[in-house]
């Protein structure tokens, strides 16, 4: 492989989840028909791009010849290609025209056409899968909007200090998306660090896809099936053009990708099309077909209004969370639920769990919310400072917030409240086991949840395999 000599990596593990995880990923690539070494090297350097130690141009040039050899053509997103797309050049719609040649051929599906035509065709024709309202999928969610308006960016605030480990979010996600047993787009784990004496003992981590603004999984996708949706910054997979090379799985720092090995347990005809195809008529939601990649999607068909306007700005996991530890919304809007939660976590927690007959707490909530006029200093009644202090005493202060593996430079769109796992964190048993839960599928089968990852994750750390 030509990129071998130029890679800036070492013999040590490049993956933030550690050597064991990296070995598992390499073995998974060996089960495909695609170049294992190319996938591993591209993943390593895609992470170097997000960290800022390798430029996009250098990355593209380094692997151009190898991608050409493996996939037949190389039109992975570059600055020049993006500029051409945004210019509205009519000549850039090559894939749509090329696909017309296959009309009426029932023996060739769209994904096979893409595979045969090569990666370049996939990139040039992304607009072929879009509606006129959203003709061009985005390469970088950070480029949308202008001036003070940064554009819509869906994301989450996750409160690890109030998450009770009930796994309701995992179960709800599986039900919403009709996922196979063991495919956990939402994953919750408990951990302990023997080198840190934390007052609360075992800690918890909630791990959906981070929907990174600079996602390395996109950089290695030869068909650009893995892409960022321009309208809202969601990182999605177009099931119709994914060829299942699994390069995205290796390049993801967070371990959120799943390959659909077998025919899904829930057949496609049991799932409403409105829960598969988004506003661009691209199949990006619900469980994946056989042979392609899937991951947490942040419920794009909800965001597109397919389930009613009242569901826009919500996710299945958020709706199911009893302590309201999951807050979903526009991370660019200061008034959105996650931003408001992060501004005053104690207040948000009090709103979620305070009893209606707890008059003092309810009064404090109303004062801090601005619903009730606070007392002046020295007067009878509760001042605003006293109200906030009472709420913090009730809900607890949130001293620590973090973005997961922020040093990777991916700019994840999830912010956590709580303790970040350290290099020696070890997974431990949570209060509820995955195999205790199940859901009734659309075709009336009981699908039991399973923690298929624990046999790997229990052996490692965040510097290893905790995620």
Short mmCIF file of C-alpha atoms in Angstrom, two decimals:
data_model
loop_
_atom_site.label_atom_id
_atom_site.label_comp_id
_atom_site.label_asym_id
_atom_site.label_seq_id
_atom_site.Cartn_x
_atom_site.Cartn_y
_atom_site.Cartn_z
CA UNK A 1 0.00 0.00 0.00
CA UNK A 2 1.49 3.30 -1.11
CA UNK A 3 0.40 5.34 1.92
CA UNK A 4 2.35 3.07 4.24
CA UNK A 5 5.64 4.87 4.09
CA UNK A 6 4.07 8.29 4.49
CA UNK A 7 1.85 7.62 7.52
CA UNK A 8 2.65 9.73 10.53
CA UNK A 9 1.64 7.01 12.99
CA UNK A 10 3.78 4.61 15.00
CA UNK A 11 3.67 0.94 15.92
CA UNK A 12 1.71 1.92 19.04
CA UNK A 13 -2.08 1.98 19.06
CA UNK A 14 -3.47 5.06 17.32
CA UNK A 15 -7.03 4.52 18.48
CA UNK A 16 -8.07 6.35 21.67
CA UNK A 17 -10.00 3.25 22.78
CA UNK A 18 -6.78 1.27 22.92
CA UNK A 19 -4.86 -1.65 21.50
CA UNK A 20 -7.46 -4.34 22.17
CA UNK A 21 -10.19 -2.29 20.51
CA UNK A 22 -7.91 -1.54 17.56
CA UNK A 23 -7.14 -5.25 17.18
CA UNK A 24 -10.85 -6.05 17.16
CA UNK A 25 -11.40 -3.44 14.45
CA UNK A 26 -8.60 -4.82 12.31
CA UNK A 27 -10.07 -8.30 12.61
CA UNK A 28 -13.46 -6.95 11.57
CA UNK A 29 -11.94 -5.46 8.40
CA UNK A 30 -10.38 -8.82 7.58
CA UNK A 31 -13.90 -10.19 7.27
CA UNK A 32 -14.67 -7.80 4.41
CA UNK A 33 -13.53 -7.84 0.78
CA UNK A 34 -11.75 -4.51 1.18
CA UNK A 35 -8.15 -3.50 1.88
CA UNK A 36 -7.56 -3.91 5.62
CA UNK A 37 -4.31 -1.98 5.72
CA UNK A 38 -5.81 0.93 3.80
CA UNK A 39 -8.73 1.14 6.22
CA UNK A 40 -6.47 1.14 9.27
CA UNK A 41 -4.04 3.72 7.87
CA UNK A 42 -6.82 6.04 6.67
CA UNK A 43 -8.48 5.86 10.08
CA UNK A 44 -5.25 6.77 11.82
CA UNK A 45 -4.64 9.75 9.58
CA UNK A 46 -8.29 10.88 9.64
CA UNK A 47 -7.86 11.25 13.39
CA UNK A 48 -4.64 13.16 12.74
CA UNK A 49 -6.65 15.56 10.57
CA UNK A 50 -9.16 16.26 13.34
CA UNK A 51 -6.31 16.79 15.81
CA UNK A 52 -4.75 19.32 13.45
CA UNK A 53 -1.50 17.47 12.82
CA UNK A 54 -2.36 16.66 9.19
CA UNK A 55 -4.15 18.87 6.68
CA UNK A 56 -7.22 17.81 4.71
CA UNK A 57 -5.28 18.31 1.48
CA UNK A 58 -2.37 16.16 2.65
CA UNK A 59 -4.79 13.46 3.79
CA UNK A 60 -6.55 13.40 0.44
CA UNK A 61 -3.33 13.33 -1.56
CA UNK A 62 -1.74 10.68 0.66
CA UNK A 63 -4.48 8.15 -0.05
CA UNK A 64 -5.62 9.19 -3.52
CA UNK A 65 -3.77 6.45 -5.40
CA UNK A 66 -4.76 3.75 -2.93
CA UNK A 67 -8.44 4.71 -2.92
CA UNK A 68 -8.39 4.82 -6.73
CA UNK A 69 -6.97 1.30 -6.81
CA UNK A 70 -9.37 -0.08 -4.22
CA UNK A 71 -12.62 1.66 -5.18
CA UNK A 72 -12.07 2.67 -8.80
CA UNK A 73 -12.28 6.44 -8.34
CA UNK A 74 -11.49 8.95 -5.63
CA UNK A 75 -13.67 12.00 -5.11
CA UNK A 76 -13.64 12.17 -1.33
CA UNK A 77 -14.66 15.68 -0.22
CA UNK A 78 -12.02 18.31 -0.87
CA UNK A 79 -12.14 22.08 -0.63
CA UNK A 80 -12.29 22.39 -4.42
CA UNK A 81 -15.06 19.81 -4.74
CA UNK A 82 -17.13 21.49 -2.03
CA UNK A 83 -16.72 24.85 -3.75
CA UNK A 84 -17.91 23.30 -7.02
CA UNK A 85 -20.99 21.84 -5.35
CA UNK A 86 -21.85 25.12 -3.65
CA UNK A 87 -21.45 27.02 -6.92
CA UNK A 88 -24.46 25.21 -8.33
CA UNK A 89 -22.47 24.02 -11.35
CA UNK A 90 -24.85 21.98 -13.48
CA UNK A 91 -21.97 19.79 -14.61
CA UNK A 92 -21.52 18.46 -11.07
CA UNK A 93 -24.67 16.33 -11.20
CA UNK A 94 -22.90 13.44 -12.87
CA UNK A 95 -24.26 10.63 -10.75
CA UNK A 96 -27.92 11.36 -11.36
CA UNK A 97 -27.35 11.28 -15.12
CA UNK A 98 -25.23 8.17 -14.91
CA UNK A 99 -27.85 6.33 -12.87
CA UNK A 100 -30.44 6.95 -15.57
CA UNK A 101 -28.62 4.34 -17.62
CA UNK A 102 -29.69 1.74 -15.08
CA UNK A 103 -33.40 2.62 -15.08
CA UNK A 104 -35.53 -0.43 -15.60
CA UNK A 105 -32.78 -2.88 -14.68
CA UNK A 106 -34.36 -4.72 -11.80
CA UNK A 107 -31.24 -6.81 -11.21
CA UNK A 108 -29.06 -3.88 -10.17
CA UNK A 109 -29.81 -1.93 -7.01
CA UNK A 110 -28.61 1.59 -6.33
CA UNK A 111 -25.97 0.51 -3.83
CA UNK A 112 -24.45 -1.96 -6.30
CA UNK A 113 -24.37 0.77 -8.95
CA UNK A 114 -22.49 3.07 -6.61
CA UNK A 115 -20.07 0.30 -5.73
CA UNK A 116 -19.37 -0.45 -9.39
CA UNK A 117 -19.08 3.19 -10.40
CA UNK A 118 -16.64 4.06 -7.63
CA UNK A 119 -16.41 6.61 -4.86
CA UNK A 120 -16.16 9.59 -7.17
CA UNK A 121 -19.61 9.01 -8.60
CA UNK A 122 -21.08 8.90 -5.13
CA UNK A 123 -19.64 12.26 -4.17
CA UNK A 124 -20.52 14.08 -7.36
CA UNK A 125 -24.13 12.97 -7.17
CA UNK A 126 -25.05 13.45 -3.55
CA UNK A 127 -27.72 15.85 -4.71
CA UNK A 128 -29.36 12.97 -6.58
CA UNK A 129 -30.74 11.67 -3.30
CA UNK A 130 -31.88 15.11 -2.13
CA UNK A 131 -35.04 17.10 -2.60
CA UNK A 132 -35.03 20.55 -4.16
CA UNK A 133 -35.39 22.02 -0.68
CA UNK A 134 -32.05 20.53 0.41
CA UNK A 135 -30.09 19.79 -2.75
CA UNK A 136 -26.61 19.59 -1.30
CA UNK A 137 -25.59 17.55 1.73
CA UNK A 138 -23.02 19.29 3.87
CA UNK A 139 -19.44 18.21 4.27
CA UNK A 140 -18.95 20.39 7.34
CA UNK A 141 -21.80 21.40 9.61
CA UNK A 142 -19.64 24.22 10.92
CA UNK A 143 -19.89 26.09 7.61
CA UNK A 144 -23.65 26.59 7.68
CA UNK A 145 -25.29 29.91 8.43
CA UNK A 146 -23.76 33.34 8.38
CA UNK A 147 -23.20 36.37 10.56
CA UNK A 148 -24.37 35.86 14.13
CA UNK A 149 -26.63 32.98 13.07
CA UNK A 150 -24.58 29.79 13.31
CA UNK A 151 -27.42 27.64 11.98
CA UNK A 152 -29.24 24.73 13.57
CA UNK A 153 -27.02 22.11 15.21
CA UNK A 154 -28.80 19.32 17.02
CA UNK A 155 -26.98 18.03 20.09
CA UNK A 156 -27.37 16.96 23.69
CA UNK A 157 -26.56 17.74 27.28
CA UNK A 158 -26.21 14.49 29.25
CA UNK A 159 -26.32 14.67 33.04
CA UNK A 160 -24.29 11.72 34.31
CA UNK A 161 -24.95 12.76 37.90
CA UNK A 162 -28.70 12.20 37.62
CA UNK A 163 -28.71 9.22 35.23
CA UNK A 164 -29.90 6.25 37.31
CA UNK A 165 -28.76 3.52 34.91
CA UNK A 166 -32.28 2.23 34.27
CA UNK A 167 -31.52 1.68 30.54
CA UNK A 168 -34.93 3.10 29.57
CA UNK A 169 -33.15 5.16 26.91
CA UNK A 170 -31.49 2.07 25.43
CA UNK A 171 -34.78 0.20 25.32
CA UNK A 172 -36.64 3.17 23.81
CA UNK A 173 -34.00 3.62 21.10
CA UNK A 174 -34.18 -0.06 20.18
CA UNK A 175 -37.98 0.12 19.99
CA UNK A 176 -38.03 3.38 18.02
CA UNK A 177 -35.56 2.08 15.45
CA UNK A 178 -36.48 -1.64 15.52
CA UNK A 179 -32.90 -2.63 16.28
CA UNK A 180 -31.56 -6.17 16.44
CA UNK A 181 -30.57 -7.70 19.76
CA UNK A 182 -27.10 -6.43 20.64
CA UNK A 183 -27.28 -3.36 18.40
CA UNK A 184 -27.25 -0.60 21.00
CA UNK A 185 -27.11 2.80 19.33
CA UNK A 186 -27.57 4.21 22.83
CA UNK A 187 -25.18 2.59 25.29
CA UNK A 188 -24.99 3.12 29.05
CA UNK A 189 -22.23 1.70 31.22
CA UNK A 190 -21.04 1.96 34.81
CA UNK A 191 -17.36 2.38 35.61
CA UNK A 192 -14.92 2.63 38.47
CA UNK A 193 -11.37 3.92 38.59
CA UNK A 194 -9.18 2.10 41.13
CA UNK A 195 -6.72 5.00 41.07
CA UNK A 196 -9.33 7.63 41.95
CA UNK A 197 -11.28 7.74 45.19
CA UNK A 198 -14.56 9.24 44.02
CA UNK A 199 -17.02 9.99 46.80
CA UNK A 200 -19.95 8.54 44.89
CA UNK A 201 -18.29 5.20 44.05
CA UNK A 202 -19.28 3.83 40.65
CA UNK A 203 -19.76 6.38 37.89
CA UNK A 204 -21.80 6.22 34.72
CA UNK A 205 -21.32 7.06 31.04
CA UNK A 206 -24.03 7.50 28.40
CA UNK A 207 -22.64 6.93 24.92
CA UNK A 208 -24.69 7.75 21.83
CA UNK A 209 -23.05 8.97 18.62
CA UNK A 210 -21.45 12.34 19.30
CA UNK A 211 -22.53 13.80 15.90
CA UNK A 212 -19.15 15.48 15.56
CA UNK A 213 -18.81 18.68 13.57
CA UNK A 214 -15.49 17.35 12.25
CA UNK A 215 -16.24 13.63 12.02
CA UNK A 216 -13.32 11.37 11.04
CA UNK A 217 -15.76 8.65 10.02
CA UNK A 218 -16.83 10.86 7.10
CA UNK A 219 -13.26 11.42 5.94
CA UNK A 220 -12.65 7.72 5.26
CA UNK A 221 -15.99 6.83 3.64
CA UNK A 222 -15.29 6.04 -0.03
CA UNK A 223 -18.89 6.52 -1.16
CA UNK A 224 -19.73 9.44 1.16
CA UNK A 225 -22.62 7.37 2.48
CA UNK A 226 -21.50 8.70 5.86
CA UNK A 227 -22.23 12.41 5.67
CA UNK A 228 -23.35 15.47 7.63
CA UNK A 229 -26.82 16.75 6.84
CA UNK A 230 -26.65 20.42 5.90
CA UNK A 231 -29.92 21.47 7.48
CA UNK A 232 -29.12 20.47 11.06
CA UNK A 233 -25.61 19.01 11.39
CA UNK A 234 -26.70 15.40 11.94
CA UNK A 235 -24.08 12.82 10.96
CA UNK A 236 -25.99 10.13 9.07
CA UNK A 237 -25.48 7.04 6.91
CA UNK A 238 -27.25 6.67 3.57
CA UNK A 239 -28.11 2.97 3.61
CA UNK A 240 -28.65 2.98 -0.15
CA UNK A 241 -25.05 3.80 -1.01
CA UNK A 242 -23.13 2.34 1.94
CA UNK A 243 -21.03 -0.57 0.67
CA UNK A 244 -20.18 -1.94 4.11
CA UNK A 245 -16.41 -1.44 3.94
CA UNK A 246 -16.46 -0.62 7.68
CA UNK A 247 -13.80 2.07 7.38
CA UNK A 248 -16.07 4.43 9.35
CA UNK A 249 -16.14 1.96 12.22
CA UNK A 250 -12.35 2.02 12.48
CA UNK A 251 -12.10 5.82 12.19
CA UNK A 252 -14.67 6.59 14.89
CA UNK A 253 -12.94 7.49 18.20
CA UNK A 254 -16.08 6.62 20.18
CA UNK A 255 -16.92 3.09 19.06
CA UNK A 256 -20.52 3.83 18.08
CA UNK A 257 -20.81 2.00 14.74
CA UNK A 258 -22.49 -1.32 14.06
CA UNK A 259 -22.28 -3.55 10.99
CA UNK A 260 -25.50 -5.35 10.07
CA UNK A 261 -24.23 -8.88 9.52
CA UNK A 262 -27.49 -10.74 9.00
CA UNK A 263 -30.91 -9.94 7.67
CA UNK A 264 -32.47 -7.67 10.31
CA UNK A 265 -34.79 -9.30 12.81
CA UNK A 266 -37.50 -6.80 11.84
CA UNK A 267 -38.24 -6.86 8.08
CA UNK A 268 -38.34 -3.60 6.15
CA UNK A 269 -42.02 -4.00 5.28
CA UNK A 270 -42.80 -3.83 9.01
CA UNK A 271 -41.31 -0.32 9.22
CA UNK A 272 -43.13 2.75 7.94
CA UNK A 273 -41.25 4.47 5.10
CA UNK A 274 -41.75 7.72 7.02
CA UNK A 275 -39.40 6.28 9.64
CA UNK A 276 -36.71 5.33 7.11
CA UNK A 277 -36.51 8.19 4.60
CA UNK A 278 -35.69 11.72 5.69
CA UNK A 279 -36.79 15.03 4.16
CA UNK A 280 -34.33 14.50 1.29
CA UNK A 281 -35.80 11.05 0.53
CA UNK A 282 -32.59 9.38 1.67
CA UNK A 283 -32.80 6.17 3.77
CA UNK A 284 -30.97 7.21 6.93
CA UNK A 285 -33.23 6.20 9.84
CA UNK A 286 -34.35 2.97 11.56
CA UNK A 287 -32.31 -0.23 11.59
CA UNK A 288 -29.89 -0.78 8.71
CA UNK A 289 -30.35 -3.32 5.91
CA UNK A 290 -28.00 -6.27 5.77
CA UNK A 291 -24.41 -5.48 4.84
CA UNK A 292 -24.26 -1.79 5.79
CA UNK A 293 -23.28 0.34 8.76
CA UNK A 294 -25.56 1.94 11.34
CA UNK A 295 -25.34 4.09 14.46
CA UNK A 296 -27.31 6.57 16.57
CA UNK A 297 -29.06 9.07 14.30
CA UNK A 298 -30.69 11.57 16.70
CA UNK A 299 -34.04 10.56 15.16
CA UNK A 300 -33.88 12.54 11.88
CA UNK A 301 -37.39 11.60 10.77
CA UNK A 302 -38.68 13.14 14.00
CA UNK A 303 -36.69 16.29 13.28
CA UNK A 304 -38.20 16.40 9.78
CA UNK A 305 -41.74 16.40 11.20
CA UNK A 306 -42.69 12.95 9.90
CA UNK A 307 -44.11 12.03 13.31
CA UNK A 308 -45.82 15.38 13.84
CA UNK A 309 -44.58 18.86 14.61
CA UNK A 310 -44.77 18.14 18.33
CA UNK A 311 -41.98 15.56 17.93
CA UNK A 312 -39.53 17.95 16.26
CA UNK A 313 -36.71 18.68 18.70
CA UNK A 314 -37.13 15.40 20.57
CA UNK A 315 -35.57 11.94 20.55
CA UNK A 316 -36.90 8.59 21.73
CA UNK A 317 -34.16 8.27 24.36
CA UNK A 318 -34.90 11.72 25.77
CA UNK A 319 -38.63 11.02 25.99
CA UNK A 320 -38.00 7.79 27.89
CA UNK A 321 -35.56 9.13 30.51
CA UNK A 322 -37.28 9.24 33.95
CA UNK A 323 -34.84 11.71 35.62
CA UNK A 324 -34.64 13.84 32.45
CA UNK A 325 -30.87 13.35 32.29
CA UNK A 326 -31.01 13.58 28.47
CA UNK A 327 -31.64 17.02 27.02
CA UNK A 328 -31.84 17.32 23.22
CA UNK A 329 -31.99 20.51 21.18
CA UNK A 330 -30.18 23.14 19.15
CA UNK A 331 -26.72 23.62 20.61
CA UNK A 332 -26.47 27.00 18.87
CA UNK A 333 -29.62 28.34 20.55
CA UNK A 334 -29.10 29.73 24.08
CA UNK A 335 -32.80 29.13 24.79
CA UNK A 336 -32.77 25.44 23.80
CA UNK A 337 -33.28 22.72 26.44
CA UNK A 338 -29.65 21.53 26.51
CA UNK A 339 -28.23 25.04 26.67
CA UNK A 340 -30.69 26.03 29.41
CA UNK A 341 -29.88 22.87 31.34
CA UNK A 342 -26.16 23.58 31.15
CA UNK A 343 -26.69 27.18 32.27
CA UNK A 344 -28.29 26.08 35.55
CA UNK A 345 -28.21 22.30 36.10
CA UNK A 346 -29.50 22.54 39.67
CA UNK A 347 -32.60 24.39 38.48
CA UNK A 348 -33.22 21.87 35.70
CA UNK A 349 -32.86 18.97 38.12
CA UNK A 350 -35.23 20.59 40.59
CA UNK A 351 -37.83 21.12 37.87
CA UNK A 352 -37.58 17.44 36.93
CA UNK A 353 -37.91 15.80 40.34
CA UNK A 354 -39.29 18.30 42.88
CA UNK A 355 -42.63 17.27 44.35
CA UNK A 356 -45.59 19.55 43.70
CA UNK A 357 -46.25 19.85 47.43
CA UNK A 358 -42.69 20.92 48.25
CA UNK A 359 -43.68 24.56 48.60
CA UNK A 360 -40.23 25.97 49.35
CA UNK A 361 -38.59 24.34 46.34
CA UNK A 362 -41.48 25.26 44.06
CA UNK A 363 -41.26 28.88 45.23
CA UNK A 364 -37.49 28.87 44.63
CA UNK A 365 -38.00 27.46 41.14
CA UNK A 366 -40.56 30.15 40.33
CA UNK A 367 -38.23 32.89 41.57
CA UNK A 368 -35.20 31.70 39.59
CA UNK A 369 -37.42 31.11 36.55
CA UNK A 370 -38.66 34.69 36.80
CA UNK A 371 -42.24 33.63 37.41
CA UNK A 372 -42.30 35.12 40.92
CA UNK A 373 -40.77 38.40 42.09
CA UNK A 374 -37.96 37.74 44.62
CA UNK A 375 -37.79 39.57 47.93
CA UNK A 376 -35.31 42.38 48.37
CA UNK A 377 -32.39 41.88 50.75
CA UNK A 378 -33.61 42.45 54.33
CA UNK A 379 -37.31 42.05 53.45
CA UNK A 380 -39.52 39.11 54.32
CA UNK A 381 -39.55 36.33 51.76
CA UNK A 382 -36.97 34.58 49.61
CA UNK A 383 -34.34 36.53 47.69
CA UNK A 384 -33.08 35.34 44.33
CA UNK A 385 -29.74 34.36 45.87
CA UNK A 386 -31.51 32.37 48.58
CA UNK A 387 -33.70 30.69 45.97
CA UNK A 388 -30.69 29.65 43.91
CA UNK A 389 -28.89 28.37 47.03
CA UNK A 390 -31.93 26.31 48.03
CA UNK A 391 -32.17 24.84 44.53
CA UNK A 392 -28.47 23.96 44.51
CA UNK A 393 -28.82 22.32 47.90
CA UNK A 394 -31.75 20.31 46.54
CA UNK A 395 -30.47 19.47 43.06
CA UNK A 396 -26.74 19.54 43.66
CA UNK A 397 -24.12 21.66 41.99
CA UNK A 398 -22.58 20.55 38.70
CA UNK A 399 -18.90 21.29 39.13
CA UNK A 400 -17.64 19.44 36.06
CA UNK A 401 -18.63 19.43 32.40
CA UNK A 402 -16.74 17.89 29.51
CA UNK A 403 -16.86 16.74 25.90
CA UNK A 404 -15.87 13.13 25.41
CA UNK A 405 -12.32 12.67 24.06
CA UNK A 406 -12.24 16.39 23.30
CA UNK A 407 -8.52 16.20 22.62
CA UNK A 408 -9.31 14.31 19.41
CA UNK A 409 -10.50 17.57 17.85
CA UNK A 410 -13.73 16.14 16.45
CA UNK A 411 -15.87 18.88 18.06
CA UNK A 412 -18.57 16.56 19.41
CA UNK A 413 -22.05 18.03 19.85
CA UNK A 414 -22.70 16.42 23.22
CA UNK A 415 -21.73 18.04 26.51
CA UNK A 416 -21.61 15.91 29.66
CA UNK A 417 -22.19 16.92 33.26
CA UNK A 418 -20.26 14.74 35.69
CA UNK A 419 -16.94 12.96 35.93
CA UNK A 420 -15.05 12.03 32.79
CA UNK A 421 -13.60 8.50 32.84
CA UNK A 422 -9.85 8.46 33.26
CA UNK A 423 -7.17 6.27 31.73
CA UNK A 424 -7.64 3.51 34.33
CA UNK A 425 -11.44 3.36 34.41
CA UNK A 426 -12.91 -0.14 34.34
CA UNK A 427 -16.45 -1.14 33.42
CA UNK A 428 -18.51 -2.64 36.25
CA UNK A 429 -22.01 -4.06 36.54
CA UNK A 430 -24.81 -1.52 36.45
CA UNK A 431 -28.09 -1.68 38.38
CA UNK A 432 -29.99 -3.10 35.39
CA UNK A 433 -28.67 -5.70 32.95
CA UNK A 434 -29.36 -5.41 29.24
CA UNK A 435 -30.83 -8.90 28.95
CA UNK A 436 -33.50 -7.97 31.48
CA UNK A 437 -35.09 -5.67 28.88
CA UNK A 438 -36.93 -6.23 25.61
CA UNK A 439 -39.33 -4.57 23.21
CA UNK A 440 -42.22 -5.75 21.03
CA UNK A 441 -41.30 -5.24 17.39
CA UNK A 442 -43.64 -3.90 14.73
CA UNK A 443 -44.23 -7.47 13.53
CA UNK A 444 -45.09 -8.63 17.07
CA UNK A 445 -41.84 -10.40 17.92
CA UNK A 446 -40.16 -9.90 21.27
CA UNK A 447 -36.63 -8.58 20.75
CA UNK A 448 -34.47 -8.98 23.84
CA UNK A 449 -31.67 -6.49 24.44
CA UNK A 450 -28.10 -7.71 24.83
CA UNK A 451 -24.82 -6.11 25.86
CA UNK A 452 -22.77 -7.51 23.00
CA UNK A 453 -19.90 -5.11 23.72
CA UNK A 454 -19.25 -5.96 27.34
CA UNK A 455 -17.00 -8.91 26.53
CA UNK A 456 -14.66 -6.35 24.97
CA UNK A 457 -15.24 -3.28 27.11
CA UNK A 458 -14.82 -5.00 30.47
CA UNK A 459 -11.19 -5.66 29.60
CA UNK A 460 -10.13 -2.09 28.98
CA UNK A 461 -10.23 1.59 29.74
CA UNK A 462 -11.07 4.90 28.15
CA UNK A 463 -7.46 4.93 27.12
CA UNK A 464 -8.35 1.36 26.19
CA UNK A 465 -11.82 -0.02 25.61
CA UNK A 466 -14.26 1.58 28.07
CA UNK A 467 -16.44 3.14 25.38
#
